[in-house]
Tab-separated table of C-alpha atoms in Angstrom:
chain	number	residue	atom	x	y	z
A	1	UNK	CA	0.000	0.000	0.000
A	2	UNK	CA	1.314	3.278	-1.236
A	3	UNK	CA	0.631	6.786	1.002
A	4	UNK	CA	1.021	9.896	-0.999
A	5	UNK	CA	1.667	13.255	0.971
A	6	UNK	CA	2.749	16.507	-0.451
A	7	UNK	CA	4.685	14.921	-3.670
A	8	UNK	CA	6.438	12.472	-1.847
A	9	UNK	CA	4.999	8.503	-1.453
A	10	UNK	CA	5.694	6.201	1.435
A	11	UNK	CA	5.308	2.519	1.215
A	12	UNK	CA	3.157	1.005	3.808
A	13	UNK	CA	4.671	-2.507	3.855
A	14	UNK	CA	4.664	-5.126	6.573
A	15	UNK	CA	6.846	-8.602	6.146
A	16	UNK	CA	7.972	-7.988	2.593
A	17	UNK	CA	11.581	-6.773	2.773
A	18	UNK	CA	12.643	-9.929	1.460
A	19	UNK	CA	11.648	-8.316	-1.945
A	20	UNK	CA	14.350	-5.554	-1.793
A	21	UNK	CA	17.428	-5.778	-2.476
A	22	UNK	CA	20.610	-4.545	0.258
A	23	UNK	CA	21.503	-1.575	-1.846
A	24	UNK	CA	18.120	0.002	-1.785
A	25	UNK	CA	16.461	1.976	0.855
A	26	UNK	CA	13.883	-0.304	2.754
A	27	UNK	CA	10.389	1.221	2.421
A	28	UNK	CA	9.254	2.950	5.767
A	29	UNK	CA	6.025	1.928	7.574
A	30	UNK	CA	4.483	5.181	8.704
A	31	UNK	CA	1.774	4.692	11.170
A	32	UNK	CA	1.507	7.870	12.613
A	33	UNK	CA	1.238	11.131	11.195
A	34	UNK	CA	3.745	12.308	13.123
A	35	UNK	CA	6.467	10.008	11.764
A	36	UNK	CA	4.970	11.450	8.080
A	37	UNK	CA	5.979	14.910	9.626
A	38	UNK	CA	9.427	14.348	11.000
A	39	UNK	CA	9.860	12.795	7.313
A	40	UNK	CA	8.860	16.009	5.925
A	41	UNK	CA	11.143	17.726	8.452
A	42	UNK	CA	14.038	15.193	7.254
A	43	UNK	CA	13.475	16.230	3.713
A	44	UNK	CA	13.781	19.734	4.028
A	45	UNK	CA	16.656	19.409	6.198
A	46	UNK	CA	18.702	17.467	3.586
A	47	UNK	CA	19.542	20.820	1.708
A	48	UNK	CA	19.166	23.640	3.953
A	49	UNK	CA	20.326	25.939	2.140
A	50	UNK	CA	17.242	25.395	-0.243
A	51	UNK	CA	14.360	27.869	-0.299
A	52	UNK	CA	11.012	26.553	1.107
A	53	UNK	CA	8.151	27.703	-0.301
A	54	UNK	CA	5.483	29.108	2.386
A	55	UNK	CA	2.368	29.170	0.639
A	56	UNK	CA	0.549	32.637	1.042
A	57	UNK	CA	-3.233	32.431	3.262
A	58	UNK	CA	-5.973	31.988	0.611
A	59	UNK	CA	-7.384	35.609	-0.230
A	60	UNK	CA	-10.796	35.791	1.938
A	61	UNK	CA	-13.708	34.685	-0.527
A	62	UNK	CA	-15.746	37.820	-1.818
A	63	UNK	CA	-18.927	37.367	-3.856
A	64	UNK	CA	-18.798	38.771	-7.464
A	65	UNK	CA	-20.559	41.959	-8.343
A	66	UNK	CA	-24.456	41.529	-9.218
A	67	UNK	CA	-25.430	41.681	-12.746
A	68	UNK	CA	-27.026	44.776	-13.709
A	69	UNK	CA	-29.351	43.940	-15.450
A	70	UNK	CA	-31.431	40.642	-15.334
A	71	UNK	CA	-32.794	39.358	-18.681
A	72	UNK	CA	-36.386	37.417	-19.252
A	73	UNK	CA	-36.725	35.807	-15.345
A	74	UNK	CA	-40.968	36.048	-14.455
A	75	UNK	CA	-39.890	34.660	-11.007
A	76	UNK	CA	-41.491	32.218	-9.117
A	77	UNK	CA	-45.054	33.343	-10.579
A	78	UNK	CA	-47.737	31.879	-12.084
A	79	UNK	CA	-47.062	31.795	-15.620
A	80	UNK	CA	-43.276	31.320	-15.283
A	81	UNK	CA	-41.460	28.083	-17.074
A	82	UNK	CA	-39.844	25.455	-15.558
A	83	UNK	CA	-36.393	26.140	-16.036
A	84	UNK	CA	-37.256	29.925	-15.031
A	85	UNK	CA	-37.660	29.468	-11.760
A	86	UNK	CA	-34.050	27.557	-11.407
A	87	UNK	CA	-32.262	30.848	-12.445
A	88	UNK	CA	-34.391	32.596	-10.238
A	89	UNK	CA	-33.640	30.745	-7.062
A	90	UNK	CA	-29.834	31.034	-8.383
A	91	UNK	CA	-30.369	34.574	-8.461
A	92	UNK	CA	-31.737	35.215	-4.892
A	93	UNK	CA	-29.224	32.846	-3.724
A	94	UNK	CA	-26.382	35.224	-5.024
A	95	UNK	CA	-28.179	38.300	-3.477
A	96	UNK	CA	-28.540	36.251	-0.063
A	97	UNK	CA	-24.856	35.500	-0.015
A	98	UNK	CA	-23.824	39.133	-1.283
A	99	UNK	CA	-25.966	40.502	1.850
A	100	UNK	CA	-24.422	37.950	4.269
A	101	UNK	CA	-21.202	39.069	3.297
A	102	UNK	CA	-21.960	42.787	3.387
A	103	UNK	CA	-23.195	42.473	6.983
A	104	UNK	CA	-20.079	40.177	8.329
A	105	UNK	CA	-18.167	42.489	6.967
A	106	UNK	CA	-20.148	45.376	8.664
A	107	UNK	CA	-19.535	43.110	12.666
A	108	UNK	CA	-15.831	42.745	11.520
A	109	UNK	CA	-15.448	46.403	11.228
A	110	UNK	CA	-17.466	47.469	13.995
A	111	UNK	CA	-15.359	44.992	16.154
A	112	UNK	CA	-12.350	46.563	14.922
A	113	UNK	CA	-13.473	50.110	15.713
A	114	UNK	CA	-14.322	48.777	19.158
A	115	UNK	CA	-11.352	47.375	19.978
A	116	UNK	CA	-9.194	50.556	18.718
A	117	UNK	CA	-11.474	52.451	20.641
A	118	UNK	CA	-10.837	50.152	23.667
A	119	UNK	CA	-7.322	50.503	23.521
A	120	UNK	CA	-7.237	54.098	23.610
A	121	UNK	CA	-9.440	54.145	26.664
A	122	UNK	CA	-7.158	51.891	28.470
A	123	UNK	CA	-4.277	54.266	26.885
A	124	UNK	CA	-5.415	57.178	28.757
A	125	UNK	CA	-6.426	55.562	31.851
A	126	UNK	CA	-2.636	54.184	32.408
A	127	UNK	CA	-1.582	58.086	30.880
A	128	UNK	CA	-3.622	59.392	33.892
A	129	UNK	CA	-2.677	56.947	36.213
A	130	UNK	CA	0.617	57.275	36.026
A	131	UNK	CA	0.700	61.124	35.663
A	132	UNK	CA	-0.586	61.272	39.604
A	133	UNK	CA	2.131	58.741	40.366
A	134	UNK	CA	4.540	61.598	38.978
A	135	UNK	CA	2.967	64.037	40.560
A	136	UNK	CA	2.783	62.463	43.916
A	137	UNK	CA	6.864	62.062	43.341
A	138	UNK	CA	7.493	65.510	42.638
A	139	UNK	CA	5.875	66.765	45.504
A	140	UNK	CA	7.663	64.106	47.761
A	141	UNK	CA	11.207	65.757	46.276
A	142	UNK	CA	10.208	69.330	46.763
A	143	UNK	CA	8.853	68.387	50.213
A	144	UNK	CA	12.256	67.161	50.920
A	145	UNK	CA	14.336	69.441	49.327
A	146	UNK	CA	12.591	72.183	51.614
A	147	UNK	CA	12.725	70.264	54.574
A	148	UNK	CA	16.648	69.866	53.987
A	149	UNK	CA	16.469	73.437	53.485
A	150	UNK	CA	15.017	74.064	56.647
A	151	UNK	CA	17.273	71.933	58.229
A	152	UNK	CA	14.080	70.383	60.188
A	153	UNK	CA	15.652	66.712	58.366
A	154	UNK	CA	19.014	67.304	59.698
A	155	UNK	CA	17.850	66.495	62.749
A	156	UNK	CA	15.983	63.341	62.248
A	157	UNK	CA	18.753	61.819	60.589
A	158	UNK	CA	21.051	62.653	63.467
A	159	UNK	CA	18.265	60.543	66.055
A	160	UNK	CA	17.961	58.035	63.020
A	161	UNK	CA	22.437	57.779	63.275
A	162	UNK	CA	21.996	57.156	67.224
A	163	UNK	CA	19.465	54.527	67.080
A	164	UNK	CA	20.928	52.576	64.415
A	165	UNK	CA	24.474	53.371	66.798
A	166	UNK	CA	22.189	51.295	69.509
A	167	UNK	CA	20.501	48.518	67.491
A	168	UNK	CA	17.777	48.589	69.819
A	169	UNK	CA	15.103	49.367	67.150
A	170	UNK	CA	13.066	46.221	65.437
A	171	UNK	CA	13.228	46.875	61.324
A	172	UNK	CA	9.239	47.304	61.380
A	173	UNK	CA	10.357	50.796	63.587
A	174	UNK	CA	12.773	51.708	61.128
A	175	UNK	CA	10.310	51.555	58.104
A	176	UNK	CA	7.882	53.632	60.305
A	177	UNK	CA	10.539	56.426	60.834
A	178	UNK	CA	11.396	56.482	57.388
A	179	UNK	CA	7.695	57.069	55.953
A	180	UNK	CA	7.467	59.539	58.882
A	181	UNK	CA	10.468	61.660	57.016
A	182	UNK	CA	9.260	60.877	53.837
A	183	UNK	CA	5.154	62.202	54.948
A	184	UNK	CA	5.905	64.742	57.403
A	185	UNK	CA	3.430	67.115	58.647
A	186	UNK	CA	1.635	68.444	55.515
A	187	UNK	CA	1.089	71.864	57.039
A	188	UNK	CA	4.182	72.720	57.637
């Protein structure tokens, strides 16, 4: 039994390799697909240096234009012959196809608006987010800078020099001290 896949055919043959001879390759029994793929991959590997060729996605399918103009169909009317009322249900199939197109189309693009519009609402929301983190920052630094002016820090970090001289504060205490400096009195 012979498998064909993409141009190139593997035997499928159990007990009969008394019918080749030593110099020949002995045919391969593939029973998986992945053995057919790591063939494949064998293949290509040979010659490296080798272009593959990718094959492009398939164009999306589009219905063709309507006719203008119709000639001779009565419908599905009294009155109408037999074969009439094939190339009128041909007809209204084509339109029906046409308009199911036209609205998938019209959900695709209204999902891609969405999104976009999504994205740029999530775009300003970080923007603003992290605008007040900057701001916050700044007024940390100028609230330092003036206490170091004022020389109001100087003397924390002397206390701060003595009780790490002592080692008789926990680490919790130290963080506390530290915001303290960082936050200190608002009104001042």
């Amino acid at each position: 039994m012979e498998v064909r896949v993409g141009g190139k055919s593997y035997t499928k043959i159990k007990d009969t390799a008394k019918r080749y001879d030593e110099g020949k390759e002995k045919p391969v029994i593939i029973s998986k697909t992945s053995e057919i793929q790591r063939k494949k991959l064998e293949h290509l590997m040979k010659n490296i240096h080798k272009p593959v060729n990718i094959p492009n996605r398939p164009k999306e399918w589009k219905p063709p234009n309507p006719k203008e103009f119709v000639h001779n169909v009565m419908g599905s009317s009294a009155g109408a012959g037999s074969g009439e009322f094939h190339v009128y249900r041909a007809i209204r199939k084509r339109t029906i196809q046409r308009e199911e197109y036209l609205d998938n189309q019209k959900k695709k693009d209204k999902e891609v608006v969405g999104f976009e519009e999504r994205v740029a609402e999530n775009k300003a929301k970080e923007e603003a987010k992290t605008a007040k983190k900057r701001n916050k920052r700044q007024r940390r630094k100028a609230k330092l800078k003036k206490l170091k002016l004022e020389g109001k820090l100087k003397k924390t970090e002397n206390n701060d020099s003595e009780s790490d001289n002592r080692n008789s504060e926990s680490e919790s205490e130290k963080r506390k001290k530290y915001r303290l400096r960082l936050c200190v009195d608002t009104t001042a």
